[in-house]
Amino acid sequence: MISITFKNVRLIDPLHATDITTDLVIREGIIQPLGSPFTQHVVEATGLIAAPGFWDTHVHFRDPGNPVAETRKTGAAAAAAAGFTHVVTMPNTSPAGDSVAWLEEQRLDATLPVSILPSACITQGRRGDTLADLKTLAKHGASCFTDDGSYVASDALMRAAMIEAKALNRTIFDHAVVPALAKDGVIRDCPAARTLDLPIFPAEAEIEAVRRDIALCRETGCRLVIQHISTAGAVALIRAAQAEHLPVTAEASPHHLALAAEDIPGDAPNWRMNPPLGNHEDVRAIRAAVLDNTLQLFATDHAPHTAESKARGFRHAPFGVIGLETAIGVTYKVMVLEEKMAIDHWLRRWTLGPAEILGLPPPSLSVGQIADLVLIDTYTPWKVDPQRFHSLSRNTPFDGWTLPARAVLTIAQGKLVYTAFS
Ligand SMILES: [Zn+2]
């Protein structure tokens, strides 16, 4: 457990609407009352922000199944270096996350620097034909349910899953893309799609799935999160559903907030993800929906792939981009600097929003609590160099970007798990 003092730090704790410059003392991993005597280890933190550790409801650690792309160990190290203390791992591993053994393997590794809150499959093997044993999975630590990577196409099955999840006080996260509409599409209509003559992935593939999911949400009352939303049409449906007081929101991922299909620089497989980048109008709609709290959480959809698999070009490479180590910088750039979002609201989308959606206690920097904390530097721009990532994979569209903010220190469960200070 760490004992450390951050001198003259800007402490922002959205839960208590705190935003003060103070000396923050942590002793034996516990947050001390303001005015407490300093510890021996003092960090001069003028200009740095101390906030609750970040939560990411959507990461792929490829473990078990593809340890060349990422492992739990390297994924968790990337999360810690990026300011995250809690991550929700997706169940589209090999084998899929539909068993108690899988959950325990994800959850009970005490050597990892951050807390893993594994999701579990909605359907057995993510095959979409038989419901998984949600009750047993919840009992053994499934934080939520999703078949991420696949849509649960059967209305009857999704209805049954929502009824059961509601009874278990769990949220359903859906990869809302109707396969029959997406077909073999890989990109939205845009100049790069036409130049490269790529199969088009229409916006309707997402919009129709969201329409169906909202209808089932209305019917069952189950908490629902649309994963990685990418279209203005789906955003409008969610806003209308919230006006009916339905418990639905969606994840805004950094790439869908920062990049548009029109920006795709030719045959660039690191710009290929599922759902694909929307056009400028979609990006504007997603940003507006983050600002007005229609979208209550950011999530990276950190999806590592080897350089070899991504070398197949836009047409054949696997879908997905990594996102943890650029998450703070990209979302700070687009939402705080460009869209003038208040910093405490930006922090909420990475902390209170995800925890609330998962039905878990709100993260905060309350006195007497064990420290889960990130120190953020918003004054020193840095250049993205994927070779320096802790992640095993390098598939980022932000290679070479200059970002305005980053995590410089992370404490998780009272332990120092990352520091950029020598
Ligand atoms: Zn997905």
Short mmCIF file of C-alpha atoms and ligand atoms in Angstrom, two decimals:
data_model
loop_
_atom_site.label_atom_id
_atom_site.label_comp_id
_atom_site.label_asym_id
_atom_site.label_seq_id
_atom_site.Cartn_x
_atom_site.Cartn_y
_atom_site.Cartn_z
CA MET A 1 0.00 0.00 0.00
CA ILE A 2 1.31 3.39 -0.95
CA SER A 3 1.83 6.43 1.25
CA ILE A 4 2.16 9.56 -0.87
CA THR A 5 1.27 13.25 -0.82
CA PHE A 6 0.27 15.23 -3.91
CA LYS A 7 1.19 18.83 -3.13
CA ASN A 8 -0.96 21.58 -4.63
CA VAL A 9 -3.00 19.20 -6.82
CA ARG A 10 -6.34 20.09 -8.43
CA LEU A 11 -8.63 17.52 -6.84
CA ILE A 12 -11.79 16.89 -8.85
CA ASP A 13 -14.30 14.44 -7.40
CA PRO A 14 -17.48 14.53 -9.51
CA LEU A 15 -19.53 12.55 -6.97
CA HIS A 16 -19.18 15.33 -4.39
CA ALA A 17 -18.95 18.19 -6.92
CA THR A 18 -15.49 18.91 -5.50
CA ASP A 19 -13.02 20.95 -7.53
CA ILE A 20 -10.33 22.43 -5.28
CA THR A 21 -6.58 22.92 -5.29
CA THR A 22 -5.18 21.28 -2.20
CA ASP A 23 -2.63 18.86 -0.77
CA LEU A 24 -3.94 15.31 -1.06
CA VAL A 25 -2.50 12.79 1.39
CA ILE A 26 -2.76 9.03 0.95
CA ARG A 27 -1.46 6.91 3.79
CA GLU A 28 -1.21 3.13 3.58
CA GLY A 29 -3.46 3.30 0.52
CA ILE A 30 -6.22 5.25 2.32
CA ILE A 31 -7.33 8.81 1.40
CA GLN A 32 -6.71 11.08 4.39
CA PRO A 33 -8.74 14.14 5.51
CA LEU A 34 -7.65 17.49 4.09
CA GLY A 35 -4.98 19.09 6.28
CA SER A 36 -3.44 15.74 7.30
CA PRO A 37 0.33 15.67 7.91
CA PHE A 38 2.37 14.93 4.78
CA THR A 39 3.83 11.54 4.11
CA GLN A 40 7.54 11.12 3.51
CA HIS A 41 6.97 10.76 -0.23
CA VAL A 42 5.77 14.12 -1.61
CA VAL A 43 4.99 14.78 -5.27
CA GLU A 44 4.88 18.40 -6.44
CA ALA A 45 1.60 18.27 -8.37
CA THR A 46 0.92 21.88 -9.30
CA GLY A 47 -1.21 21.96 -12.46
CA LEU A 48 -2.05 18.23 -12.31
CA ILE A 49 -5.57 16.88 -11.81
CA ALA A 50 -6.32 14.13 -9.29
CA ALA A 51 -9.53 12.26 -10.12
CA PRO A 52 -11.09 8.88 -9.38
CA GLY A 53 -9.48 6.08 -11.44
CA PHE A 54 -11.12 5.62 -14.83
CA TRP A 55 -13.51 2.78 -15.74
CA ASP A 56 -13.77 1.22 -19.19
CA THR A 57 -16.80 -0.97 -19.86
CA HIS A 58 -15.41 -2.36 -23.09
CA VAL A 59 -11.99 -3.98 -23.49
CA HIS A 60 -10.78 -7.05 -25.37
CA PHE A 61 -7.75 -8.69 -23.75
CA ARG A 62 -7.71 -11.73 -26.13
CA ASP A 63 -7.15 -14.00 -23.16
CA PRO A 64 -7.67 -16.91 -23.53
CA GLY A 65 -7.22 -17.49 -27.25
CA ASN A 66 -4.88 -14.97 -28.85
CA PRO A 67 -2.03 -14.10 -26.46
CA VAL A 68 0.07 -12.74 -29.32
CA ALA A 69 -2.33 -9.79 -29.70
CA GLU A 70 -2.87 -9.17 -25.94
CA THR A 71 -2.98 -10.97 -22.63
CA ARG A 72 -4.74 -10.04 -19.43
CA LYS A 73 -1.34 -9.05 -18.06
CA THR A 74 -0.39 -6.71 -20.93
CA GLY A 75 -3.92 -5.38 -21.30
CA ALA A 76 -4.10 -4.61 -17.59
CA ALA A 77 -0.68 -2.90 -17.76
CA ALA A 78 -1.93 -0.76 -20.65
CA ALA A 79 -5.03 0.11 -18.63
CA ALA A 80 -2.98 1.12 -15.57
CA ALA A 81 -0.64 3.27 -17.69
CA ALA A 82 -3.70 4.92 -19.20
CA GLY A 83 -5.27 5.90 -15.85
CA PHE A 84 -7.85 3.09 -15.66
CA THR A 85 -8.48 1.18 -12.43
CA HIS A 86 -11.51 -0.87 -13.56
CA VAL A 87 -12.10 -2.59 -16.90
CA VAL A 88 -14.88 -4.82 -18.21
CA THR A 89 -13.44 -7.60 -20.35
CA MET A 90 -15.51 -8.82 -23.29
CA PRO A 91 -16.40 -12.52 -23.62
CA ASN A 92 -15.51 -13.01 -27.29
CA THR A 93 -12.40 -14.96 -26.39
CA SER A 94 -11.62 -18.53 -27.34
CA PRO A 95 -13.30 -20.28 -25.64
CA ALA A 96 -16.06 -17.71 -25.16
CA GLY A 97 -16.95 -16.32 -21.73
CA ASP A 98 -20.03 -18.39 -20.94
CA SER A 99 -18.76 -20.42 -17.98
CA VAL A 100 -17.96 -20.06 -14.30
CA ALA A 101 -14.39 -21.23 -15.00
CA TRP A 102 -13.90 -18.43 -17.54
CA LEU A 103 -15.22 -15.81 -15.12
CA GLU A 104 -13.00 -16.98 -12.30
CA GLU A 105 -9.95 -16.96 -14.54
CA GLN A 106 -10.72 -13.33 -15.48
CA ARG A 107 -11.62 -12.17 -12.02
CA LEU A 108 -9.37 -13.85 -9.55
CA ASP A 109 -5.88 -13.02 -10.82
CA ALA A 110 -4.52 -11.01 -7.91
CA THR A 111 -1.29 -10.18 -9.77
CA LEU A 112 -3.03 -7.77 -12.15
CA PRO A 113 -2.63 -4.03 -11.49
CA VAL A 114 -6.30 -3.13 -12.15
CA SER A 115 -9.68 -4.65 -11.29
CA ILE A 116 -11.24 -6.82 -13.96
CA LEU A 117 -15.04 -6.86 -13.93
CA PRO A 118 -15.71 -9.52 -16.55
CA SER A 119 -18.85 -9.49 -18.64
CA ALA A 120 -20.32 -12.84 -19.66
CA CYS A 121 -22.09 -14.10 -22.76
CA ILE A 122 -25.81 -13.67 -23.32
CA THR A 123 -25.94 -16.87 -25.37
CA GLN A 124 -23.94 -20.07 -25.08
CA GLY A 125 -20.73 -19.77 -27.05
CA ARG A 126 -22.04 -16.42 -28.41
CA ARG A 127 -23.78 -18.56 -31.01
CA GLY A 128 -27.11 -16.78 -30.65
CA ASP A 129 -29.21 -19.93 -30.33
CA THR A 130 -29.43 -20.83 -26.61
CA LEU A 131 -29.46 -18.57 -23.58
CA ALA A 132 -26.41 -18.89 -21.31
CA ASP A 133 -27.02 -19.64 -17.63
CA LEU A 134 -27.24 -15.97 -16.66
CA LYS A 135 -28.19 -16.68 -13.05
CA THR A 136 -25.14 -18.82 -12.36
CA LEU A 137 -22.87 -16.43 -14.27
CA ALA A 138 -24.14 -13.44 -12.26
CA LYS A 139 -23.60 -15.37 -9.05
CA HIS A 140 -19.97 -15.96 -10.07
CA GLY A 141 -19.14 -12.36 -10.84
CA ALA A 142 -20.46 -11.49 -14.31
CA SER A 143 -20.67 -7.69 -14.16
CA CYS A 144 -23.03 -7.53 -17.15
CA PHE A 145 -24.07 -9.58 -20.19
CA THR A 146 -23.10 -9.18 -23.84
CA ASP A 147 -22.38 -11.22 -26.95
CA ASP A 148 -20.09 -8.39 -28.09
CA GLY A 149 -18.83 -8.87 -31.60
CA SER A 150 -22.19 -10.46 -32.42
CA TYR A 151 -25.77 -9.22 -32.33
CA VAL A 152 -28.38 -11.39 -30.61
CA ALA A 153 -30.59 -11.62 -33.68
CA SER A 154 -33.46 -13.59 -32.15
CA ASP A 155 -36.04 -11.26 -30.58
CA ALA A 156 -37.34 -14.07 -28.37
CA LEU A 157 -33.87 -14.86 -27.04
CA MET A 158 -33.01 -11.21 -26.38
CA ARG A 159 -36.38 -10.73 -24.64
CA ALA A 160 -35.69 -13.73 -22.40
CA ALA A 161 -32.17 -12.43 -21.67
CA MET A 162 -33.50 -9.01 -20.70
CA ILE A 163 -36.17 -10.44 -18.40
CA GLU A 164 -33.57 -12.55 -16.66
CA ALA A 165 -30.92 -9.79 -16.51
CA LYS A 166 -33.41 -7.38 -14.96
CA ALA A 167 -34.28 -9.92 -12.27
CA LEU A 168 -30.54 -10.31 -11.60
CA ASN A 169 -29.97 -6.53 -11.52
CA ARG A 170 -27.56 -6.75 -14.45
CA THR A 171 -27.29 -4.63 -17.58
CA ILE A 172 -27.40 -5.94 -21.13
CA PHE A 173 -24.74 -4.48 -23.45
CA ASP A 174 -25.51 -5.07 -27.11
CA HIS A 175 -23.32 -4.97 -30.19
CA ALA A 176 -26.21 -3.50 -32.14
CA VAL A 177 -25.60 -4.41 -35.76
CA VAL A 178 -28.11 -6.44 -37.80
CA PRO A 179 -25.90 -8.84 -39.79
CA ALA A 180 -28.49 -9.20 -42.56
CA LEU A 181 -28.20 -5.44 -43.18
CA ALA A 182 -24.45 -5.07 -42.63
CA LYS A 183 -23.79 -8.06 -44.92
CA ASP A 184 -20.08 -8.09 -45.73
CA GLY A 185 -19.76 -4.29 -45.42
CA VAL A 186 -16.53 -2.96 -43.93
CA ILE A 187 -16.87 0.83 -44.24
CA ARG A 188 -19.54 3.52 -44.47
CA ASP A 189 -19.99 5.26 -47.81
CA CYS A 190 -17.14 7.78 -48.11
CA PRO A 191 -14.37 8.79 -50.53
CA ALA A 192 -12.00 6.01 -49.36
CA ALA A 193 -14.78 3.42 -49.83
CA ARG A 194 -15.29 4.53 -53.41
CA THR A 195 -11.57 4.78 -54.24
CA LEU A 196 -10.89 1.32 -52.85
CA ASP A 197 -14.24 -0.08 -54.07
CA LEU A 198 -15.04 -1.52 -50.64
CA PRO A 199 -18.35 -3.15 -49.62
CA ILE A 200 -20.54 -0.62 -47.78
CA PHE A 201 -21.77 -1.10 -44.21
CA PRO A 202 -25.01 0.94 -44.09
CA ALA A 203 -26.02 3.07 -41.10
CA GLU A 204 -29.36 1.20 -41.06
CA ALA A 205 -27.57 -1.93 -39.82
CA GLU A 206 -27.04 -0.18 -36.49
CA ILE A 207 -30.22 1.90 -36.46
CA GLU A 208 -32.51 -1.13 -36.97
CA ALA A 209 -30.75 -3.07 -34.21
CA VAL A 210 -31.11 -0.15 -31.81
CA ARG A 211 -34.80 0.20 -32.71
CA ARG A 212 -35.36 -3.49 -31.87
CA ASP A 213 -33.35 -3.31 -28.66
CA ILE A 214 -35.25 -0.24 -27.44
CA ALA A 215 -38.58 -2.00 -28.10
CA LEU A 216 -37.44 -4.90 -25.92
CA CYS A 217 -36.15 -2.47 -23.28
CA ARG A 218 -39.61 -0.88 -23.20
CA GLU A 219 -41.23 -4.30 -22.88
CA THR A 220 -38.95 -5.69 -20.17
CA GLY A 221 -37.62 -2.63 -18.29
CA CYS A 222 -34.10 -4.09 -18.44
CA ARG A 223 -31.13 -1.65 -18.31
CA LEU A 224 -29.61 -1.53 -21.78
CA VAL A 225 -26.38 -0.11 -23.18
CA ILE A 226 -25.81 0.10 -26.90
CA GLN A 227 -22.12 -0.54 -27.42
CA HIS A 228 -19.87 1.82 -29.43
CA ILE A 229 -22.65 3.90 -31.03
CA SER A 230 -21.74 5.23 -34.47
CA THR A 231 -24.77 6.79 -36.16
CA ALA A 232 -26.86 9.95 -35.72
CA GLY A 233 -29.98 7.84 -36.33
CA ALA A 234 -29.26 5.56 -33.37
CA VAL A 235 -28.46 8.56 -31.17
CA ALA A 236 -31.87 10.05 -32.02
CA LEU A 237 -33.62 6.80 -31.08
CA ILE A 238 -31.85 6.70 -27.73
CA ARG A 239 -32.70 10.32 -27.00
CA ALA A 240 -36.37 9.61 -27.76
CA ALA A 241 -36.33 6.48 -25.59
CA GLN A 242 -34.90 8.45 -22.67
CA ALA A 243 -37.71 10.98 -23.08
CA GLU A 244 -39.98 7.99 -22.36
CA HIS A 245 -37.81 7.30 -19.28
CA LEU A 246 -36.53 4.00 -20.65
CA PRO A 247 -33.29 2.81 -19.00
CA VAL A 248 -31.12 2.95 -22.11
CA THR A 249 -27.90 4.72 -23.04
CA ALA A 250 -24.85 4.00 -25.22
CA GLU A 251 -21.08 3.96 -25.16
CA ALA A 252 -19.25 6.74 -26.99
CA SER A 253 -15.87 5.44 -28.09
CA PRO A 254 -12.91 7.78 -28.65
CA HIS A 255 -12.56 6.82 -32.31
CA HIS A 256 -16.24 7.45 -33.08
CA LEU A 257 -15.93 10.86 -31.38
CA ALA A 258 -12.69 11.91 -33.04
CA LEU A 259 -12.69 10.40 -36.53
CA ALA A 260 -15.08 10.41 -39.47
CA ALA A 261 -15.32 8.12 -42.48
CA GLU A 262 -14.45 11.09 -44.68
CA ASP A 263 -11.06 11.30 -42.91
CA ILE A 264 -9.98 7.72 -43.69
CA PRO A 265 -6.56 8.10 -45.34
CA GLY A 266 -6.90 5.49 -48.08
CA ASP A 267 -6.11 1.83 -47.48
CA ALA A 268 -5.58 2.22 -43.73
CA PRO A 269 -6.61 -0.96 -41.87
CA ASN A 270 -6.08 0.73 -38.49
CA TRP A 271 -9.15 2.83 -39.34
CA ARG A 272 -11.29 -0.30 -39.75
CA MET A 273 -13.59 -1.19 -36.86
CA ASN A 274 -17.11 -2.54 -36.25
CA PRO A 275 -19.30 -0.58 -36.44
CA PRO A 276 -17.29 1.53 -38.86
CA LEU A 277 -16.58 5.24 -38.47
CA GLY A 278 -19.62 7.39 -39.17
CA ASN A 279 -19.63 10.47 -41.34
CA HIS A 280 -19.20 14.04 -40.05
CA GLU A 281 -22.90 14.33 -39.25
CA ASP A 282 -22.74 11.19 -37.11
CA VAL A 283 -19.68 12.47 -35.24
CA ARG A 284 -21.46 15.75 -34.50
CA ALA A 285 -24.51 13.86 -33.20
CA ILE A 286 -22.43 11.60 -30.93
CA ARG A 287 -20.53 14.57 -29.49
CA ALA A 288 -23.79 16.48 -28.86
CA ALA A 289 -25.24 13.43 -27.13
CA VAL A 290 -22.20 13.15 -24.84
CA LEU A 291 -22.54 16.83 -23.99
CA ASP A 292 -26.23 16.58 -23.05
CA ASN A 293 -25.73 13.28 -21.15
CA THR A 294 -27.80 11.17 -23.54
CA LEU A 295 -24.62 9.07 -23.77
CA GLN A 296 -23.57 8.51 -20.18
CA LEU A 297 -20.30 6.72 -20.72
CA PHE A 298 -17.15 6.65 -22.76
CA ALA A 299 -15.70 3.22 -23.55
CA THR A 300 -12.64 2.41 -25.62
CA ASP A 301 -13.58 -0.90 -27.31
CA HIS A 302 -9.83 -1.61 -26.97
CA ALA A 303 -9.47 -4.31 -29.66
CA PRO A 304 -5.88 -5.48 -30.15
CA HIS A 305 -4.80 -7.18 -33.36
CA THR A 306 -1.33 -8.22 -34.49
CA ALA A 307 0.50 -6.19 -37.15
CA GLU A 308 0.45 -9.32 -39.31
CA SER A 309 -3.36 -9.60 -39.31
CA LYS A 310 -3.80 -5.86 -39.86
CA ALA A 311 -1.37 -5.99 -42.82
CA ARG A 312 -4.10 -7.60 -44.94
CA GLY A 313 -5.40 -4.18 -45.95
CA PHE A 314 -8.73 -2.46 -45.31
CA ARG A 315 -10.71 -5.09 -47.22
CA HIS A 316 -9.46 -8.14 -45.34
CA ALA A 317 -7.98 -7.03 -42.01
CA PRO A 318 -9.92 -7.85 -38.82
CA PHE A 319 -12.18 -5.15 -37.34
CA GLY A 320 -10.92 -3.19 -34.34
CA VAL A 321 -8.50 -0.63 -32.95
CA ILE A 322 -6.75 -0.34 -29.61
CA GLY A 323 -7.79 2.57 -27.44
CA LEU A 324 -6.69 2.48 -23.82
CA GLU A 325 -3.45 4.44 -23.98
CA THR A 326 -4.89 7.23 -26.13
CA ALA A 327 -8.29 7.39 -24.36
CA ILE A 328 -7.62 10.30 -22.02
CA GLY A 329 -5.81 12.34 -24.67
CA VAL A 330 -8.34 11.82 -27.46
CA THR A 331 -11.48 12.40 -25.38
CA TYR A 332 -9.94 15.41 -23.63
CA LYS A 333 -8.98 16.87 -27.00
CA VAL A 334 -12.33 16.43 -28.71
CA MET A 335 -14.73 16.93 -25.81
CA VAL A 336 -13.00 19.34 -23.43
CA LEU A 337 -10.87 21.41 -25.80
CA GLU A 338 -12.98 21.32 -28.97
CA GLU A 339 -16.50 20.95 -27.55
CA LYS A 340 -15.87 22.93 -24.31
CA MET A 341 -17.24 20.14 -22.10
CA ALA A 342 -16.75 20.90 -18.40
CA ILE A 343 -13.89 18.80 -17.00
CA ASP A 344 -16.00 17.29 -14.22
CA HIS A 345 -18.57 16.17 -16.80
CA TRP A 346 -15.81 14.68 -18.92
CA LEU A 347 -14.57 12.81 -15.83
CA ARG A 348 -18.10 11.59 -15.07
CA ARG A 349 -18.30 9.78 -18.40
CA TRP A 350 -15.18 7.80 -17.46
CA THR A 351 -16.10 7.18 -13.79
CA LEU A 352 -19.62 7.67 -12.39
CA GLY A 353 -21.34 6.92 -15.72
CA PRO A 354 -19.88 3.44 -16.23
CA ALA A 355 -20.22 2.47 -12.54
CA GLU A 356 -23.85 3.57 -12.42
CA ILE A 357 -24.70 1.64 -15.58
CA LEU A 358 -23.14 -1.48 -14.07
CA GLY A 359 -25.15 -0.96 -10.87
CA LEU A 360 -21.95 -0.59 -8.81
CA PRO A 361 -21.08 1.94 -6.07
CA PRO A 362 -19.91 5.32 -7.42
CA PRO A 363 -16.15 5.85 -7.66
CA SER A 364 -14.93 8.86 -5.67
CA LEU A 365 -12.02 10.27 -3.69
CA SER A 366 -13.88 10.18 -0.38
CA VAL A 367 -11.88 10.43 2.85
CA GLY A 368 -11.27 7.06 4.47
CA GLN A 369 -11.68 5.19 1.22
CA ILE A 370 -9.05 2.97 -0.36
CA ALA A 371 -7.47 4.99 -3.18
CA ASP A 372 -8.43 4.35 -6.80
CA LEU A 373 -6.99 7.44 -8.41
CA VAL A 374 -5.45 8.89 -11.54
CA LEU A 375 -3.19 11.93 -11.81
CA ILE A 376 -3.71 13.66 -15.16
CA ASP A 377 -1.41 16.13 -16.93
CA THR A 378 -3.35 18.46 -19.24
CA TYR A 379 -0.49 20.89 -19.84
CA THR A 380 2.16 18.76 -21.57
CA PRO A 381 1.24 17.71 -25.12
CA TRP A 382 2.70 14.35 -26.16
CA LYS A 383 3.12 12.56 -29.43
CA VAL A 384 1.51 9.13 -29.86
CA ASP A 385 4.21 6.52 -30.51
CA PRO A 386 2.61 3.05 -30.57
CA GLN A 387 6.02 1.44 -30.06
CA ARG A 388 5.94 2.81 -26.52
CA PHE A 389 2.55 1.31 -25.63
CA HIS A 390 2.21 -1.26 -22.88
CA SER A 391 -0.34 -3.06 -25.06
CA LEU A 392 1.13 -5.85 -27.19
CA SER A 393 -0.67 -4.48 -30.25
CA ARG A 394 -0.09 -1.28 -32.21
CA ASN A 395 -3.29 -0.96 -34.25
CA THR A 396 -4.21 2.64 -33.51
CA PRO A 397 -5.49 5.27 -35.95
CA PHE A 398 -3.94 7.94 -33.70
CA ASP A 399 -0.32 7.07 -34.53
CA GLY A 400 1.69 10.31 -34.70
CA TRP A 401 -1.09 12.50 -33.27
CA THR A 402 -0.19 15.12 -30.69
CA LEU A 403 -2.55 14.76 -27.73
CA PRO A 404 -3.09 17.34 -25.00
CA ALA A 405 -3.49 15.13 -21.92
CA ARG A 406 -2.39 11.85 -20.37
CA ALA A 407 -2.26 9.89 -17.12
CA VAL A 408 1.01 10.37 -15.25
CA LEU A 409 0.26 8.25 -12.19
CA THR A 410 -2.32 5.63 -11.28
CA ILE A 411 -3.17 4.14 -7.90
CA ALA A 412 -5.49 1.13 -7.85
CA GLN A 413 -6.80 -0.44 -4.66
CA GLY A 414 -4.30 1.60 -2.67
CA LYS A 415 -1.30 0.44 -4.68
CA LEU A 416 0.87 2.41 -7.08
CA VAL A 417 0.33 0.66 -10.44
CA TYR A 418 1.78 3.24 -12.82
CA THR A 419 3.99 6.30 -12.61
CA ALA A 420 5.63 8.44 -15.27
CA PHE A 421 7.74 10.14 -12.57
CA SER A 422 11.30 8.91 -12.21
ZN ZN B 1 -18.61 -4.62 -30.36
#
